[in-house]
DNA sequence: CAGTTTACCTGATGA
DNA sequence: ATCATCAGGTAAACT
């Protein structure tokens, strides 16, 4: 089963710095529904993606196009914040593995797989419940509704506020990396710093964000 | 097979700042033999402890009781010096892993495992050769012959010189961390600073030390 | 470059 | 049902 790409409008990339209350979830969902999303890419999730490796490989071509890592973020990776259609926040560590020359979502991914029942054994049920997400031969699609990919000011989207959607889920590239990397005395992972959209309206406070939508 | 705890006397915690000559080994060993040691704790070494992970997990309760890391040493860890019954010095990096919330001996541990044949496959032989060390169901015991655990002056052992024994091996908490942490641009690990035993006699120079004995 | 070391991470388990 | 612990992992830098 597949997504249909929706065209992007100027809907604000609603900030989700903290798990928003239910009311916000609804608002977010409606906004997303009203917005057409720009298709990013599909990926057929492999058994490894939902297996014990606890990581999702992002095909290099797509990763470099939509989630580039510059020199400052290559080492530590990024902490990307997502939310599913119900507004539930998901945070995945995104980084590059030199050993395998591949881009991956690591920390947090396994929890997502588990909750969404992305398991090879549960393919049928899962596919049934979550037609937009995946298993084996079921395509995972990324649709873009924002262009936060380039951390460099020069590469930023010109004006209209946009939003990144992965599997139809809002992606936020939180400028503040917090909680998960809260070891005492440790420096938090530096999240991808995004430029504030020029015409964005409802982004919470001053934090620059991108968001990725998981259509679940 | 197990240790029997031996009561501590006033035997000097002989300093082993550098690998002592054989003559010193014998003296050390005799002195240790004459000293009764206060039991610290046991740990049944797991397959992971002697496997490819190159680390020994120190159960938190014991770690915090006997090898506390204060704020200055938590980040970088400590360089602990041990010696086996033959007097051979062993140095292990001891630190806290935020991610797993656990205390571990890392650097140097694998060499010890290798030399002492602490391998799951060698259980029988090893147990035979080294009854005081471990594998799976064989307990590893820590016996204390000194109370160097608390770096705080207020918590120091009152008078008699003592010694810490791990697996019956002398443990030194070298006040000087050197050579092994010589990576470029890296600050040397701050070793656990111990108070000088009030009545210790033969501790070399002025360096405060604790020692841990591995009965091997 | 192969092995070591550091620093991450997670599932199972039990209180 | 949580939550802390730890056995068992991985990735990447370093030697």
mmCIF file of C-alpha atoms in Angstrom, chain A:
data_model
loop_
_atom_site.group_PDB
_atom_site.id
_atom_site.type_symbol
_atom_site.label_atom_id
_atom_site.label_comp_id
_atom_site.label_asym_id
_atom_site.label_seq_id
_atom_site.Cartn_x
_atom_site.Cartn_y
_atom_site.Cartn_z
ATOM 1 C CA UNK A 1 0.000 0.000 0.000
ATOM 2 C CA UNK A 2 1.291 3.408 -0.764
ATOM 3 C CA UNK A 3 1.050 7.027 0.076
ATOM 4 C CA UNK A 4 -0.130 9.555 -2.314
ATOM 5 C CA UNK A 5 2.110 12.544 -2.392
ATOM 6 C CA UNK A 6 0.449 15.694 -1.238
ATOM 7 C CA UNK A 7 1.493 19.121 -2.294
ATOM 8 C CA UNK A 8 3.059 21.407 0.229
ATOM 9 C CA UNK A 9 1.370 24.585 1.276
ATOM 10 C CA UNK A 10 2.563 27.177 3.735
ATOM 11 C CA UNK A 11 1.317 25.375 6.815
ATOM 12 C CA UNK A 12 3.491 26.218 9.753
ATOM 13 C CA UNK A 13 5.877 23.576 10.911
ATOM 14 C CA UNK A 14 4.296 23.356 14.301
ATOM 15 C CA UNK A 15 6.931 23.084 16.980
ATOM 16 C CA UNK A 16 6.859 20.047 19.195
ATOM 17 C CA UNK A 17 9.662 20.790 21.552
ATOM 18 C CA UNK A 18 7.880 18.791 24.219
ATOM 19 C CA UNK A 19 5.218 16.158 23.838
ATOM 20 C CA UNK A 20 2.237 18.313 23.069
ATOM 21 C CA UNK A 21 -1.076 17.829 24.824
ATOM 22 C CA UNK A 22 -3.849 16.010 23.033
ATOM 23 C CA UNK A 23 -5.391 19.231 21.871
ATOM 24 C CA UNK A 24 -2.205 20.130 20.089
ATOM 25 C CA UNK A 25 -2.096 16.723 18.543
ATOM 26 C CA UNK A 26 -5.391 17.296 16.907
ATOM 27 C CA UNK A 27 -4.418 20.704 15.709
ATOM 28 C CA UNK A 28 -1.221 19.307 14.348
ATOM 29 C CA UNK A 29 -3.017 16.551 12.608
ATOM 30 C CA UNK A 30 -5.527 18.823 11.034
ATOM 31 C CA UNK A 31 -2.862 21.162 9.873
ATOM 32 C CA UNK A 32 -0.976 18.288 8.366
ATOM 33 C CA UNK A 33 -4.089 17.028 6.724
ATOM 34 C CA UNK A 34 -4.732 20.383 5.188
ATOM 35 C CA UNK A 35 -1.229 20.584 3.859
ATOM 36 C CA UNK A 36 -0.093 18.896 0.741
ATOM 37 C CA UNK A 37 3.221 17.194 1.246
ATOM 38 C CA UNK A 38 6.059 17.019 -1.142
ATOM 39 C CA UNK A 39 7.103 13.481 -1.718
ATOM 40 C CA UNK A 40 10.600 12.653 -0.604
ATOM 41 C CA UNK A 41 11.237 8.986 -1.184
ATOM 42 C CA UNK A 42 10.157 5.457 -0.487
ATOM 43 C CA UNK A 43 12.039 2.671 1.093
ATOM 44 C CA UNK A 44 11.060 -0.904 1.281
ATOM 45 C CA UNK A 45 11.966 -1.800 4.816
ATOM 46 C CA UNK A 46 14.205 -4.808 5.031
ATOM 47 C CA UNK A 47 14.185 -7.557 7.627
ATOM 48 C CA UNK A 48 17.338 -5.982 9.037
ATOM 49 C CA UNK A 49 15.526 -2.687 9.426
ATOM 50 C CA UNK A 50 12.968 -4.297 11.683
ATOM 51 C CA UNK A 51 15.227 -6.938 13.158
ATOM 52 C CA UNK A 52 17.693 -6.970 15.970
ATOM 53 C CA UNK A 53 20.072 -4.508 14.446
ATOM 54 C CA UNK A 54 18.006 -1.673 15.814
ATOM 55 C CA UNK A 55 18.611 0.594 12.923
ATOM 56 C CA UNK A 56 16.967 1.806 9.772
ATOM 57 C CA UNK A 57 19.195 2.281 6.809
ATOM 58 C CA UNK A 58 18.381 5.394 4.815
ATOM 59 C CA UNK A 59 19.453 4.853 1.228
ATOM 60 C CA UNK A 60 22.452 7.027 0.633
ATOM 61 C CA UNK A 61 21.037 8.937 -2.265
ATOM 62 C CA UNK A 62 18.017 9.952 -0.263
ATOM 63 C CA UNK A 63 19.923 10.556 2.916
ATOM 64 C CA UNK A 64 22.326 12.913 1.244
ATOM 65 C CA UNK A 65 19.551 14.683 -0.548
ATOM 66 C CA UNK A 66 17.166 15.119 2.325
ATOM 67 C CA UNK A 67 19.195 14.677 5.474
ATOM 68 C CA UNK A 68 22.680 15.873 4.752
ATOM 69 C CA UNK A 69 25.198 15.759 7.553
ATOM 70 C CA UNK A 70 27.801 18.456 7.446
ATOM 71 C CA UNK A 71 31.174 18.347 9.090
ATOM 72 C CA UNK A 72 29.841 19.553 12.399
ATOM 73 C CA UNK A 73 27.147 16.933 12.570
ATOM 74 C CA UNK A 74 28.830 13.985 10.881
ATOM 75 C CA UNK A 75 30.672 12.906 13.960
ATOM 76 C CA UNK A 76 27.870 13.017 16.448
ATOM 77 C CA UNK A 77 24.934 12.557 14.224
ATOM 78 C CA UNK A 78 21.643 14.280 14.718
ATOM 79 C CA UNK A 79 18.742 13.799 17.008
ATOM 80 C CA UNK A 80 15.679 13.951 14.834
ATOM 81 C CA UNK A 81 12.260 14.339 16.317
ATOM 82 C CA UNK A 82 9.234 12.889 14.622
ATOM 83 C CA UNK A 83 5.669 12.393 15.443
ATOM 84 C CA UNK A 84 3.176 9.923 14.176
ATOM 85 C CA UNK A 85 -0.279 10.778 12.947
ATOM 86 C CA UNK A 86 -1.609 10.605 16.458
ATOM 87 C CA UNK A 87 0.868 13.263 17.429
ATOM 88 C CA UNK A 88 3.020 10.923 19.454
ATOM 89 C CA UNK A 89 6.601 12.123 19.391
ATOM 90 C CA UNK A 90 9.411 9.887 18.213
ATOM 91 C CA UNK A 91 13.046 10.715 18.354
ATOM 92 C CA UNK A 92 15.654 8.909 16.355
ATOM 93 C CA UNK A 93 19.346 9.333 16.292
ATOM 94 C CA UNK A 94 20.464 9.804 12.735
ATOM 95 C CA UNK A 95 24.057 9.318 11.771
ATOM 96 C CA UNK A 96 26.515 8.036 9.247
ATOM 97 C CA UNK A 97 28.314 4.776 9.698
ATOM 98 C CA UNK A 98 31.727 4.930 8.163
ATOM 99 C CA UNK A 99 32.170 1.212 8.410
ATOM 100 C CA UNK A 100 29.225 0.477 6.196
ATOM 101 C CA UNK A 101 29.207 3.806 4.403
ATOM 102 C CA UNK A 102 25.581 4.191 5.178
ATOM 103 C CA UNK A 103 23.158 6.563 6.822
ATOM 104 C CA UNK A 104 21.071 5.166 9.611
ATOM 105 C CA UNK A 105 18.466 5.880 12.204
ATOM 106 C CA UNK A 106 19.651 4.149 15.348
ATOM 107 C CA UNK A 107 18.617 5.019 18.851
ATOM 108 C CA UNK A 108 14.880 5.068 19.257
ATOM 109 C CA UNK A 109 14.189 3.148 16.110
ATOM 110 C CA UNK A 110 13.714 -0.186 17.809
ATOM 111 C CA UNK A 111 11.062 1.235 20.068
ATOM 112 C CA UNK A 112 9.229 2.491 17.047
ATOM 113 C CA UNK A 113 9.476 -0.857 15.342
ATOM 114 C CA UNK A 114 8.142 -2.534 18.413
ATOM 115 C CA UNK A 115 5.233 -0.241 19.041
ATOM 116 C CA UNK A 116 4.219 -0.145 15.437
ATOM 117 C CA UNK A 117 4.607 -3.875 15.244
ATOM 118 C CA UNK A 118 7.074 -3.627 12.449
ATOM 119 C CA UNK A 119 8.051 -7.216 12.774
ATOM 120 C CA UNK A 120 8.655 -9.714 10.045
ATOM 121 C CA UNK A 121 6.446 -12.199 11.800
ATOM 122 C CA UNK A 122 3.652 -9.686 12.083
ATOM 123 C CA UNK A 123 3.771 -8.566 8.536
ATOM 124 C CA UNK A 124 0.191 -9.279 7.717
ATOM 125 C CA UNK A 125 -1.307 -7.765 10.799
ATOM 126 C CA UNK A 126 0.934 -4.807 10.730
ATOM 127 C CA UNK A 127 0.396 -4.065 7.166
ATOM 128 C CA UNK A 128 -3.241 -4.207 7.820
ATOM 129 C CA UNK A 129 -3.152 -1.855 10.740
ATOM 130 C CA UNK A 130 -0.582 0.512 9.353
ATOM 131 C CA UNK A 131 -0.884 0.477 5.631
ATOM 132 C CA UNK A 132 1.566 3.327 5.233
ATOM 133 C CA UNK A 133 4.352 1.633 7.008
ATOM 134 C CA UNK A 134 6.005 -1.326 5.981
ATOM 135 C CA UNK A 135 7.464 -4.649 5.798
ATOM 136 C CA UNK A 136 9.506 -6.397 3.228
ATOM 137 C CA UNK A 137 7.685 -5.749 0.030
ATOM 138 C CA UNK A 138 5.628 -2.928 1.421
ATOM 139 C CA UNK A 139 7.091 0.417 0.520
ATOM 140 C CA UNK A 140 7.928 3.046 3.078
ATOM 141 C CA UNK A 141 7.612 6.444 1.661
ATOM 142 C CA UNK A 142 9.074 9.723 2.679
ATOM 143 C CA UNK A 143 7.218 12.783 1.640
ATOM 144 C CA UNK A 144 8.583 16.222 2.129
ATOM 145 C CA UNK A 145 6.600 19.183 3.252
ATOM 146 C CA UNK A 146 9.572 21.202 4.331
ATOM 147 C CA UNK A 147 13.149 21.740 3.278
ATOM 148 C CA UNK A 148 15.147 21.745 6.462
ATOM 149 C CA UNK A 149 17.738 19.457 5.122
ATOM 150 C CA UNK A 150 20.567 21.893 4.712
ATOM 151 C CA UNK A 151 21.976 23.246 7.919
ATOM 152 C CA UNK A 152 23.976 25.822 6.057
ATOM 153 C CA UNK A 153 22.296 29.189 5.957
ATOM 154 C CA UNK A 154 23.122 29.481 2.330
ATOM 155 C CA UNK A 155 21.284 26.307 1.520
ATOM 156 C CA UNK A 156 18.160 27.051 3.449
ATOM 157 C CA UNK A 157 14.753 27.149 1.904
ATOM 158 C CA UNK A 158 14.077 30.559 0.603
ATOM 159 C CA UNK A 159 10.888 31.665 2.224
ATOM 160 C CA UNK A 160 7.810 29.502 2.608
ATOM 161 C CA UNK A 161 7.705 27.427 5.760
ATOM 162 C CA UNK A 162 8.079 23.803 4.991
ATOM 163 C CA UNK A 163 7.997 20.487 6.736
ATOM 164 C CA UNK A 164 9.728 17.230 6.217
ATOM 165 C CA UNK A 165 7.665 14.116 6.299
ATOM 166 C CA UNK A 166 9.020 10.615 6.712
ATOM 167 C CA UNK A 167 6.454 7.931 6.289
ATOM 168 C CA UNK A 168 4.073 10.837 6.430
ATOM 169 C CA UNK A 169 5.244 11.926 9.836
ATOM 170 C CA UNK A 170 6.322 15.371 10.849
ATOM 171 C CA UNK A 171 10.011 15.612 11.322
ATOM 172 C CA UNK A 172 11.483 18.073 13.670
ATOM 173 C CA UNK A 173 15.127 18.776 13.740
ATOM 174 C CA UNK A 174 15.220 20.084 17.235
ATOM 175 C CA UNK A 175 17.793 22.767 17.795
ATOM 176 C CA UNK A 176 17.914 21.698 21.375
ATOM 177 C CA UNK A 177 19.061 18.195 22.011
ATOM 178 C CA UNK A 178 17.937 17.169 25.418
ATOM 179 C CA UNK A 179 16.709 14.350 27.587
ATOM 180 C CA UNK A 180 17.996 11.358 25.744
ATOM 181 C CA UNK A 181 21.568 12.450 25.949
ATOM 182 C CA UNK A 182 21.356 13.558 29.509
ATOM 183 C CA UNK A 183 24.316 11.747 30.955
ATOM 184 C CA UNK A 184 25.844 13.808 33.735
ATOM 185 C CA UNK A 185 28.709 15.894 32.576
ATOM 186 C CA UNK A 186 28.228 14.959 29.001
ATOM 187 C CA UNK A 187 27.660 17.278 26.157
ATOM 188 C CA UNK A 188 24.385 16.864 24.432
ATOM 189 C CA UNK A 189 24.390 15.780 20.855
ATOM 190 C CA UNK A 190 24.338 18.797 18.712
ATOM 191 C CA UNK A 191 21.150 18.653 16.767
ATOM 192 C CA UNK A 192 20.877 19.880 13.258
ATOM 193 C CA UNK A 193 20.551 23.590 13.472
ATOM 194 C CA UNK A 194 17.923 24.763 11.100
ATOM 195 C CA UNK A 195 17.187 28.205 9.960
ATOM 196 C CA UNK A 196 13.891 29.624 11.039
ATOM 197 C CA UNK A 197 11.512 29.654 8.134
ATOM 198 C CA UNK A 198 11.081 33.206 6.985
ATOM 199 C CA UNK A 199 7.324 33.128 6.821
ATOM 200 C CA UNK A 200 6.527 30.518 9.389
ATOM 201 C CA UNK A 201 3.846 31.516 11.803
ATOM 202 C CA UNK A 202 3.129 28.985 14.472
ATOM 203 C CA UNK A 203 6.550 27.573 15.188
ATOM 204 C CA UNK A 204 6.826 27.603 18.921
ATOM 205 C CA UNK A 205 9.070 30.252 20.348
ATOM 206 C CA UNK A 206 12.306 30.928 18.556
ATOM 207 C CA UNK A 207 13.578 27.426 18.114
ATOM 208 C CA UNK A 208 14.290 26.492 14.583
ATOM 209 C CA UNK A 209 12.857 23.128 13.682
ATOM 210 C CA UNK A 210 12.046 20.877 10.882
ATOM 211 C CA UNK A 211 9.462 18.213 11.187
ATOM 212 C CA UNK A 212 8.904 14.847 9.696
ATOM 213 C CA UNK A 213 5.536 13.209 9.505
ATOM 214 C CA UNK A 214 4.955 9.515 9.935
ATOM 215 C CA UNK A 215 1.594 8.712 8.415
ATOM 216 C CA UNK A 216 0.579 6.120 10.906
#
